[in-house]
Coordinates of C-alpha atoms in Angstrom, one line a residue:
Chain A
X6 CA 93.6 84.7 102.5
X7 CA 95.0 88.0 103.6
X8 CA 95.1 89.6 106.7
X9 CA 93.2 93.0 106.8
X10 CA 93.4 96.2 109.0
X11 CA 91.3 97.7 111.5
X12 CA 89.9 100.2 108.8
X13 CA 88.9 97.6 106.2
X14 CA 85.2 98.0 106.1
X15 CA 86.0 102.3 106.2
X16 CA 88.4 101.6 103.2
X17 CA 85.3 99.6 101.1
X18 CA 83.1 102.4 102.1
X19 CA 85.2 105.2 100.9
X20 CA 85.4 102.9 97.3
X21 CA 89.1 102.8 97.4
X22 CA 90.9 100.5 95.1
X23 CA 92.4 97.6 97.3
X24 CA 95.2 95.2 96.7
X25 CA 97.2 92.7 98.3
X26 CA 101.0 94.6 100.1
X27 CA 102.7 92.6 102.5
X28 CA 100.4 89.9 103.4
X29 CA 97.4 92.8 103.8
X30 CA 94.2 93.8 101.8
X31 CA 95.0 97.5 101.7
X32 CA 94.0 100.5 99.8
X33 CA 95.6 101.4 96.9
X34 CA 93.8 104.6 96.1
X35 CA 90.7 105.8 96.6
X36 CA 88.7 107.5 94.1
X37 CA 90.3 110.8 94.3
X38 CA 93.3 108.9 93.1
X39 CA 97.2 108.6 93.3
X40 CA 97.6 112.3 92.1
X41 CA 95.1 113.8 94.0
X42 CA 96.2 112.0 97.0
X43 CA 99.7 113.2 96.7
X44 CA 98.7 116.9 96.2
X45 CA 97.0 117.0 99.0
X46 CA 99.9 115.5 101.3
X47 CA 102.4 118.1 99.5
X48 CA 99.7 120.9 99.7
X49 CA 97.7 120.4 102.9
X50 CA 97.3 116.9 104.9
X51 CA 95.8 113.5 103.9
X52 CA 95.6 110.2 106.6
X53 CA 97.2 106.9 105.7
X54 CA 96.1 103.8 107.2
X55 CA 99.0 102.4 108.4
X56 CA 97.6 99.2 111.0
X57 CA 99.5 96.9 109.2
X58 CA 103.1 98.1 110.5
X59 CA 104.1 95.6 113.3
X60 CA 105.1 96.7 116.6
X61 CA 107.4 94.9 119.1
X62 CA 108.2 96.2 122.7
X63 CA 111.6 95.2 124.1
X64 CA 112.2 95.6 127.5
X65 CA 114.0 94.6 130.9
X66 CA 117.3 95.5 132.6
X67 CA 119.7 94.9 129.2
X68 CA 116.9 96.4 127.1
X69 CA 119.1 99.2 125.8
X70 CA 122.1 96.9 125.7
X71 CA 119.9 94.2 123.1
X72 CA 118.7 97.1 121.1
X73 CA 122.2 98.4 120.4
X74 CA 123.1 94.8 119.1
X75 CA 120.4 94.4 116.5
X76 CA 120.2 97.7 115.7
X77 CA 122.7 99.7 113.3
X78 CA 122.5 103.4 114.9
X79 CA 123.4 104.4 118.6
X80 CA 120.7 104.0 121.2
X81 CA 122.9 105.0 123.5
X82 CA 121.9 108.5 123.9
X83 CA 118.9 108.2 122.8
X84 CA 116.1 110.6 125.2
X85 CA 113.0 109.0 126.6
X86 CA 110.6 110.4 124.1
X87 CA 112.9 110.6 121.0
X88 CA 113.3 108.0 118.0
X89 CA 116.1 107.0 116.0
X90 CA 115.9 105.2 112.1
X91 CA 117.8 102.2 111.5
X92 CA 118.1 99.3 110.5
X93 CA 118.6 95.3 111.8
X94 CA 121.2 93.4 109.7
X95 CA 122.5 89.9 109.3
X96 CA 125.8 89.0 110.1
X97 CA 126.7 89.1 106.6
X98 CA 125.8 93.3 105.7
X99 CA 122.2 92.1 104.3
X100 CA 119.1 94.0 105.7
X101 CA 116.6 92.1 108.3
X102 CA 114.5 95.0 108.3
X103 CA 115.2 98.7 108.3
X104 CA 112.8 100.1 111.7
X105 CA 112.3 102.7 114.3
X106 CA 113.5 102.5 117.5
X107 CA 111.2 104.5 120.0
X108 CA 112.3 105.0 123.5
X109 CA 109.9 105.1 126.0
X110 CA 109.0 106.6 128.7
X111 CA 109.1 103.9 130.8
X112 CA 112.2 102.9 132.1
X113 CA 114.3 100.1 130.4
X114 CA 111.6 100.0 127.6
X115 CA 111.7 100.4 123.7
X116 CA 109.3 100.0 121.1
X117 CA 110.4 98.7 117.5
X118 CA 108.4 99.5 114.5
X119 CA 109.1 97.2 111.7
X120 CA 107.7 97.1 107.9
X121 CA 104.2 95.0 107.8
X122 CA 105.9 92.3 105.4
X123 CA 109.0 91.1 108.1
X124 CA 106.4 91.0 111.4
X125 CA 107.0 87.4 111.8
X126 CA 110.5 87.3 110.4
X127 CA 111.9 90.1 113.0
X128 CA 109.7 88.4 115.6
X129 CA 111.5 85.3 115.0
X130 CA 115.1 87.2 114.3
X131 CA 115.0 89.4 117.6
X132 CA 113.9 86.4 119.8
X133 CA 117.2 84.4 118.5
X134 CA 119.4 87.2 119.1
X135 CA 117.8 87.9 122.6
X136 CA 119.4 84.7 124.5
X137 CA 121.3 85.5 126.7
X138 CA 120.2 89.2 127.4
X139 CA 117.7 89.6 130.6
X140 CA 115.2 91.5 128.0
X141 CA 111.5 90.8 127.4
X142 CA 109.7 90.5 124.0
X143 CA 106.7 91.3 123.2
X144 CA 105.2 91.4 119.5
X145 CA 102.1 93.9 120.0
X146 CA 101.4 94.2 116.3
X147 CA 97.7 93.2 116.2
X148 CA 96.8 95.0 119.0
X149 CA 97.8 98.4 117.6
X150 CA 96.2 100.3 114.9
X151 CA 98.0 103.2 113.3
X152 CA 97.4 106.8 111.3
X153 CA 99.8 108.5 109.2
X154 CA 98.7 112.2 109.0
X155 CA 100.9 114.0 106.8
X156 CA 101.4 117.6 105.6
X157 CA 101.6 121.4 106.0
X158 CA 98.7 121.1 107.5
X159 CA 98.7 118.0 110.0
X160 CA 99.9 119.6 113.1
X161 CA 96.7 122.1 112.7
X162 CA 93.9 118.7 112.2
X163 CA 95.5 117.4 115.1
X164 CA 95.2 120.4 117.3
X165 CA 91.6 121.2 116.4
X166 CA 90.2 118.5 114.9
X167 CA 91.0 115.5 117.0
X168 CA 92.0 117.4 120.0
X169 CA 96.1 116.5 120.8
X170 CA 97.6 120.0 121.8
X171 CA 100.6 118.4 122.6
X172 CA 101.1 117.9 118.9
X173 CA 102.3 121.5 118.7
X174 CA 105.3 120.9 121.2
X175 CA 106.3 117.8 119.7
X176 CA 110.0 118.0 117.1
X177 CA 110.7 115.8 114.0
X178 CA 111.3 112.6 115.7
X179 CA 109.8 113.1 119.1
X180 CA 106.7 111.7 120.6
X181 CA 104.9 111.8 123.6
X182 CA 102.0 109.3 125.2
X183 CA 98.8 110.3 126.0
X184 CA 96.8 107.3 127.6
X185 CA 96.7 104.6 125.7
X186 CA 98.1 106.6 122.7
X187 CA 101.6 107.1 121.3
X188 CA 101.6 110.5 119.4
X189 CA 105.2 111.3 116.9
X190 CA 106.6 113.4 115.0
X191 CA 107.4 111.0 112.1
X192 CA 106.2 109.8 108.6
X193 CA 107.1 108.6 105.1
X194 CA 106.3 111.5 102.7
X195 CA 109.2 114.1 103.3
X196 CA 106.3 116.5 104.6
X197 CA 105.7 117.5 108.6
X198 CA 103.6 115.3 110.0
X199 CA 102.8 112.4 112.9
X200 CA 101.9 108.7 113.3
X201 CA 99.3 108.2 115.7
X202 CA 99.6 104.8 117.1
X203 CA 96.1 103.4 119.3
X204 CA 94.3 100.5 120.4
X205 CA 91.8 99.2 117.7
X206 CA 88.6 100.9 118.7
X207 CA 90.5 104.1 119.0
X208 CA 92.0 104.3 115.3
X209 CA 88.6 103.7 113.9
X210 CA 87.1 106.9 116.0
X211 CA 90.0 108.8 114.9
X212 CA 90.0 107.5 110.8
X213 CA 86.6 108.4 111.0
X214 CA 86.9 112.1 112.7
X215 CA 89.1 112.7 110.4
X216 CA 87.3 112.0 106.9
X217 CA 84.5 113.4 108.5
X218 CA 86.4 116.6 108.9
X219 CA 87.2 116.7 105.4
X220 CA 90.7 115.4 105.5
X221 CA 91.7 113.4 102.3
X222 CA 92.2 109.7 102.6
X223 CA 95.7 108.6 101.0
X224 CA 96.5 105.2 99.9
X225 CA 99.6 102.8 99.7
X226 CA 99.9 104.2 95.8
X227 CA 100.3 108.0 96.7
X228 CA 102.4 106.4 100.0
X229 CA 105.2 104.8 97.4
X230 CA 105.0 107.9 95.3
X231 CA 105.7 110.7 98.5
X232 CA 108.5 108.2 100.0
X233 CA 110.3 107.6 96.7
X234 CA 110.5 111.6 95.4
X235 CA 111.9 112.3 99.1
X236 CA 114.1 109.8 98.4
X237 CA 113.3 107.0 101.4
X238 CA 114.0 103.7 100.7
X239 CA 111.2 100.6 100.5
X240 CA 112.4 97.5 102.2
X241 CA 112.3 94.9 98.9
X242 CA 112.8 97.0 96.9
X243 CA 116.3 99.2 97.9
X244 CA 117.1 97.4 100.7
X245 CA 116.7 93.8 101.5
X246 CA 118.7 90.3 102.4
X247 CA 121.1 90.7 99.4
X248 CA 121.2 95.1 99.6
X249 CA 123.1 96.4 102.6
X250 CA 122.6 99.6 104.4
X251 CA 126.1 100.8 102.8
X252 CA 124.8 99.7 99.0
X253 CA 121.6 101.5 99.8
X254 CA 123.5 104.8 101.0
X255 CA 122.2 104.8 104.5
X256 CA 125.7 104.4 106.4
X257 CA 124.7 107.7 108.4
X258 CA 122.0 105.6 110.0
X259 CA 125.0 103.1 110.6
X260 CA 127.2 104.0 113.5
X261 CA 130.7 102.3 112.7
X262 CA 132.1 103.6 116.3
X263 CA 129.5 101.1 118.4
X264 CA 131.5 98.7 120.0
X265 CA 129.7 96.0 118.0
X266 CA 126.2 95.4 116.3
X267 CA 125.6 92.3 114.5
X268 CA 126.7 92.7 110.7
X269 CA 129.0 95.6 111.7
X270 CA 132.1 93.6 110.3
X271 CA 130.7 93.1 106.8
X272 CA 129.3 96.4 106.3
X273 CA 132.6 98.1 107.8
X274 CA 134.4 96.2 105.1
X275 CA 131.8 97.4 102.7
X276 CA 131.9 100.9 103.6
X277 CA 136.2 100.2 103.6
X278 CA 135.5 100.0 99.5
X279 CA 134.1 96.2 99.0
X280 CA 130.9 97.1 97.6
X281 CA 130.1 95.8 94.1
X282 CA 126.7 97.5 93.4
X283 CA 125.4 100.8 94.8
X284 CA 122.1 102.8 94.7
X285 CA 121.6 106.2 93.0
X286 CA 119.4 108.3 91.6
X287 CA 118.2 108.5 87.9
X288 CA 116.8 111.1 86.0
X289 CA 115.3 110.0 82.9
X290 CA 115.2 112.3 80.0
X291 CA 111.9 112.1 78.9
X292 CA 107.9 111.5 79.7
X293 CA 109.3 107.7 79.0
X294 CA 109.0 106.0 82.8
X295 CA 111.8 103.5 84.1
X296 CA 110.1 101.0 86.1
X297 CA 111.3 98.7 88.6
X298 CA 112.8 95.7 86.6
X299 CA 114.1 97.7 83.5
X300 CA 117.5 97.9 83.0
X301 CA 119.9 100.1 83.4
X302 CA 122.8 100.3 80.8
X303 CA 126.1 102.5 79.5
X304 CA 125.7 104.4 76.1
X305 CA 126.8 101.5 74.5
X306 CA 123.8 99.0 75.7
X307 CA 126.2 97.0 78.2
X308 CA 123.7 96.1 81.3
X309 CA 125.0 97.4 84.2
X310 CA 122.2 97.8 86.7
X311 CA 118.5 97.6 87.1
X312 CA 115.8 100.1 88.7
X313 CA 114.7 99.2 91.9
X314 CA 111.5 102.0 92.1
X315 CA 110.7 104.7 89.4
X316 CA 107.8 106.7 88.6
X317 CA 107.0 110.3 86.3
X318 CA 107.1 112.2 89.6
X319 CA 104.0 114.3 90.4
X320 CA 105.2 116.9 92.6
X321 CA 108.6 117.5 90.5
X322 CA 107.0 117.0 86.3
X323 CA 110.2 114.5 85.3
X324 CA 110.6 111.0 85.4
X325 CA 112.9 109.5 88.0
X326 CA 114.1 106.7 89.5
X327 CA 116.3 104.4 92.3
X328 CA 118.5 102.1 90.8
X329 CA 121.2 99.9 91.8
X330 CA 124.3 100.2 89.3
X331 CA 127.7 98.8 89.6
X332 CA 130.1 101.1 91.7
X333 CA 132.0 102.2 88.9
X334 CA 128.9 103.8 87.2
X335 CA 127.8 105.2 90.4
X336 CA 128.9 109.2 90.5
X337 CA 126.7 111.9 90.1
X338 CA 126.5 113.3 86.5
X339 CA 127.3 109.6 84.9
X340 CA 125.7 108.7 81.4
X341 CA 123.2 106.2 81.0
X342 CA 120.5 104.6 79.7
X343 CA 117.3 102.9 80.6
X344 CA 115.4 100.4 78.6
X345 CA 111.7 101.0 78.5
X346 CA 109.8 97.8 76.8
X347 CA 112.3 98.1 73.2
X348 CA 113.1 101.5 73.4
X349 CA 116.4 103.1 75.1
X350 CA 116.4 106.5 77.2
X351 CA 119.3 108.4 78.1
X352 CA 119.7 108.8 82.0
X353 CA 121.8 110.6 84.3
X354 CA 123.0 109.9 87.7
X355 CA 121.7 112.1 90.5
X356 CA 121.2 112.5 93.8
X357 CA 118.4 110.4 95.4
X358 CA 116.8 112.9 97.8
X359 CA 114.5 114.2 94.7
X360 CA 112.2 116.8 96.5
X361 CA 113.5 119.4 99.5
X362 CA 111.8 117.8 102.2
X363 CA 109.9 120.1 104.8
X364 CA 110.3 118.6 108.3
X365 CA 109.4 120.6 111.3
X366 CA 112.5 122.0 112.9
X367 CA 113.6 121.4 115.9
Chain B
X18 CA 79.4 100.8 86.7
X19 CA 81.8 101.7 83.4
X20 CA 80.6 103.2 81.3
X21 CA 80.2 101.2 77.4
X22 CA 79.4 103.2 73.9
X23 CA 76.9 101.9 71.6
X24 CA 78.3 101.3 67.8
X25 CA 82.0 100.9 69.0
X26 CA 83.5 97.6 68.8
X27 CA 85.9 96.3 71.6
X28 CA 88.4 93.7 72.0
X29 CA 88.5 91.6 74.9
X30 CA 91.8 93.6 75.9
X31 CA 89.9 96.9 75.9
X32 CA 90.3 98.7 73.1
X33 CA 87.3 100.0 71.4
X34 CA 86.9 100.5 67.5
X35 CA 85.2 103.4 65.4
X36 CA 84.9 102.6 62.0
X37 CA 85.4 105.3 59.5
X38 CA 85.5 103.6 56.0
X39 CA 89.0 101.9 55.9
X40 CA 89.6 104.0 58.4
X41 CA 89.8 102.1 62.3
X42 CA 89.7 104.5 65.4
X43 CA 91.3 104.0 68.5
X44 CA 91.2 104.1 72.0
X45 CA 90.4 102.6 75.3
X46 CA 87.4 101.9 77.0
X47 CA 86.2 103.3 80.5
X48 CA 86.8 100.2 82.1
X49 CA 90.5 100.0 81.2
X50 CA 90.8 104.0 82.0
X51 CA 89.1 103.5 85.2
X52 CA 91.3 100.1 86.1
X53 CA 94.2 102.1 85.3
X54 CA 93.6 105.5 87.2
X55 CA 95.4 108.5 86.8
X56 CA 97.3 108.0 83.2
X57 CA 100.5 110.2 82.5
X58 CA 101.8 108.8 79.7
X59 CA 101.2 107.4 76.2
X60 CA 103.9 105.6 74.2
X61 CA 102.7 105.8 70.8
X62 CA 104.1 104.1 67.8
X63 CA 104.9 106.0 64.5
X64 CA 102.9 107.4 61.7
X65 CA 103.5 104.8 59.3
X66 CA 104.0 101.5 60.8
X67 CA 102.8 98.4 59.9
X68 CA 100.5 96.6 62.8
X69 CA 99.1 93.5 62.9
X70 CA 95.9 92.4 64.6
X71 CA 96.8 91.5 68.6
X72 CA 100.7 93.0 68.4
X73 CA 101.3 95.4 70.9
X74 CA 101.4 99.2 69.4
X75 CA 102.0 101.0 72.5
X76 CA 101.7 101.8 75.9
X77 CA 100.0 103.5 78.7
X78 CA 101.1 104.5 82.0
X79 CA 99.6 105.5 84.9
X80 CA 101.3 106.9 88.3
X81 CA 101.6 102.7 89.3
X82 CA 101.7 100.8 86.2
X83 CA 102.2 100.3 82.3
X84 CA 99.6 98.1 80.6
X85 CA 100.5 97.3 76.7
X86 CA 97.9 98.4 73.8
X87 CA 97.1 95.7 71.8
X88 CA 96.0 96.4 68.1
X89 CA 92.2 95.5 67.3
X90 CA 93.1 95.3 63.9
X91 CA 96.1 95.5 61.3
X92 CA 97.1 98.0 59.1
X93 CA 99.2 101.0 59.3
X94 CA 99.3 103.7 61.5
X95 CA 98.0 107.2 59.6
X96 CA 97.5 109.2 62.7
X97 CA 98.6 109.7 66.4
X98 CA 96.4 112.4 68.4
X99 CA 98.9 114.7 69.9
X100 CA 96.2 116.3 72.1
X101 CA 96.4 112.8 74.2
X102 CA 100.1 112.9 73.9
X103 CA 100.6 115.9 75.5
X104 CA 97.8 115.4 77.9
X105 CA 97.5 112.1 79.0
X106 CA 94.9 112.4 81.6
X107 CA 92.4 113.1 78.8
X108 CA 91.8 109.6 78.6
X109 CA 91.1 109.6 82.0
X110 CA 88.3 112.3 81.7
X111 CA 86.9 111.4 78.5
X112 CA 88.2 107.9 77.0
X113 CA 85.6 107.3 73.7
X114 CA 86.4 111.2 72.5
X115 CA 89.8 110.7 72.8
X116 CA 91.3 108.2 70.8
X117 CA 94.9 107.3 70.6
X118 CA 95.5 106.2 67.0
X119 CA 94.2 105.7 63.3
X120 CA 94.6 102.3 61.5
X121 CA 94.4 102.3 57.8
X122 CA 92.6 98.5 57.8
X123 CA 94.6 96.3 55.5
X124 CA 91.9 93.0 56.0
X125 CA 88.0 94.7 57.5
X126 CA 87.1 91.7 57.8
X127 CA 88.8 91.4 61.1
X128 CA 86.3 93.5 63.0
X129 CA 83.9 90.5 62.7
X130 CA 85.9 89.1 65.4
X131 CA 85.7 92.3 67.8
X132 CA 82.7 92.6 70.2
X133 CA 79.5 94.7 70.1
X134 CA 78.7 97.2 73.1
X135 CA 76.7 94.7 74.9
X136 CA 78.6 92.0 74.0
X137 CA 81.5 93.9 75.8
X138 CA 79.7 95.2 78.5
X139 CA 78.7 91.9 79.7
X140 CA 81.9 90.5 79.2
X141 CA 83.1 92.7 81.9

């Protein structure tokens, strides 16, 4: 049986196509569909549920302390009111989860938000690491529902059409609370736009404001296809418990000159050169499109990797990929190849970030 | 509700047959064009190649997934339709106008084992 979010019964209604994702009954699409969908986050703003990502509050008087030793960026100077990406690693380089760290504005308080498939397992990891350190935790997750409204055009929907002026003052990766709300500058399309995070009843009122107003319901299919062309990773797919932050290319959200995290070691002997497999772009040469599972191989049909997410892009018209290659095939501009069902298509190596993202500046 | 033609067979892996003499027609039904969504890409096979009855032949792909094409029949492969090639989401808007490929039948006796419309249509 799967779990389902707050917006469940709107989803059926709307006739989206759902599918199990991380232990969830989500929507896939909805009858617009996955292109549709994506135009309209590139072009002007569509709303994702997002309820299913978990949310765990750390707090108490070594609160910033424990978050700094889970968590691989700096907390250290980290406002009340701003948020930092990162990740939580084992002791060996792998990935627990990668997450946001939001401080509040509460003193001594922090609020994780983690991927909707590790709830339990971060839960369970954070709680292990916390002995010791005079923190509280508390795993909110089903309390919360949460909106992902995302485009040129989301800071305008939420000024007029659900009524958050503070929306306007808010920069990429700042939020601000507003009752029982939390409002941020944040998302996973490489467009502007916020995640609106409210109790259960709340989210509903809001979901349905919204497609009331016109504003195009996006589902996990158009979410994948937005993340992966501004070049975010997906936790299972480019980073997990065998890919490291360093593999994936995310040591900038590593910060080597913390005293100490937990995995800091391995990954500092990763970045130091000891890293067998990295992950880079693709570009495939053709309308062909390299799927997660095919493999990746020299000229001369040697495997040598294997693609962790690829799609045709929509916004871009050419068929890209993420795929994790040996280090010695790794530099931009390398010849490849990608096997598609019994066929073979030249690739090249390029940078991951496919599509000039359009934050809001600061 | 998808939508199911009258006078085209259809195999259980939702192809759909027009019979033109020797000649067999194909394409996909509504169902499989709705199941898919948005397609953007056909891997056809080549003019000329021999196919036998349930082999794979091709491919489409849609933003999320590829799902094989199974041949209804066997024969060889006397036409592609470039039109669909070069424009995928035809399929999408119109999938019994726009077929994919033309099978020259070597054995017509194998559409005996194909489905009639309302055979199909409550099969789905």
């Amino acid at each position: 049986m799967y779990k389902t979010t707050c917006l469940h019964e709107q989803h059926l209604a709307l006739g989206a196509v759902m599918s199990p994702f991380a232990g969830f009954d989500m929507p896939i699409r909805y009858p617009a569909g996955i292109i549709a969908e994506h135009k309209a986050v590139r072009e002007k703003v569509g709303v994702f549920d997002v309820s299913h990502m978990g949310e765990i509050f750390v707090s108490g008087k070594d609160s910033e302390k424990f978050v700094n030793h889970i968590f691989t960026n700096d907390i250290s100077a980290l406002e009340k009111g701003s948020i930092l990406y990162g990740m939580m690693l084992y002791p060996d380089g792998g990935t627990v989860d990668d997450l946001l760290v939001y401080r509040c504005f509460e003193d001594e308080r922090y609020l994780l938000v983690v991927n909707a498939g590790n709830i339990d397992k971060d839960y369970e990891w954070i709680l292990k690491n916390a002995e010791g350190f005079d923190v509280q935790i508390d795993n909110q997750s089903e309390a919360w529902g949460q909106l992902a409204i995302q485009g040129p055009d989301s800071e305008k929907i939420l000024l007029e059409v659900l009524g958050l002026p503070q929306a306007r003052d808010l920069g990429f990766y700042t939020f601000c609370e507003q009752d029982d709300m939390i409002i941020s500058r944040t998302g996973y399309t490489g467009e502007d736009g916020f995640e609106i995070y409210a109790p259960i009843e709340k989210t509903i009122n809001m979901w349905n404001t919204l497609i009331e107003a016109g504003v195009q319901p996006c589902g996990l299919g158009c979410r994948d296809t937005l993340r992966f062309e501004a070049g975010l990773p997906l936790y299972g797919d480019e980073l997990s418990e065998e890919i490291s932050p360093v593999m994936a290319g995310l040591s900038m959200f590593c910060k080597f000159d913390k005293p100490e995290f937990i995995g800091k070691d391995a990954l500092m002997a990763q970045k130091n050169g000891a890293i067998s497999r990295k992950l880079v772009g693709l570009e495939v040469k053709d309308r062909a499109i390299p799927r997660a599972g095919y493999p990746v191989e020299t000229p001369d049909g040697e495997q040598v990797g294997v693609v962790s997410t690829g799609y045709h892009s929509i916004s871009l018209d050419r068929s890209l990929a993420f795929a994790l290659v040996d280090t010695d095939y790794s530099a931009l501009g390398t010849e490849l190849q990608v096997r598609i069902r019994n066929k073979v298509f030249p690739a090249e190596v390029i940078k991951k970030r496919f599509y000039k993202t359009n934050y809001k500046k600061a | 509700m998808s939508k199911v033609i009258p006078g085209l067979l259809y195999s259980e892996s939702h192809e759909w047959v027009k019979v033109d003499g020797q000649v067999a027609i194909i394409g996909v039904s509504d169902y499989a064009q709705s199941e898919l969504g948005d397609i953007t890409y056909v891997d056809m096979p080549q003019v000329g190649e021999q196919i036998e009855k349930a082999q794979e032949f091709g491919a489409l792909e849609s933003v999320k997934t590829a799902a094989d094409l199974y041949s209804p029949v066997s024969g060889s492969v006397v036409a592609t339709n470039k039109l669909v090639e070069d424009d995928p989401s035809l399929i999408n808007a119109d999938p019994y106008t726009n077929w994919i490929i033309k099978i020259e039948m070597s054995d017509t006796q194998e559409l005996d084992s194909l489905l009639n419309a309302s055979a199909y249509e409550s099969s789905l």
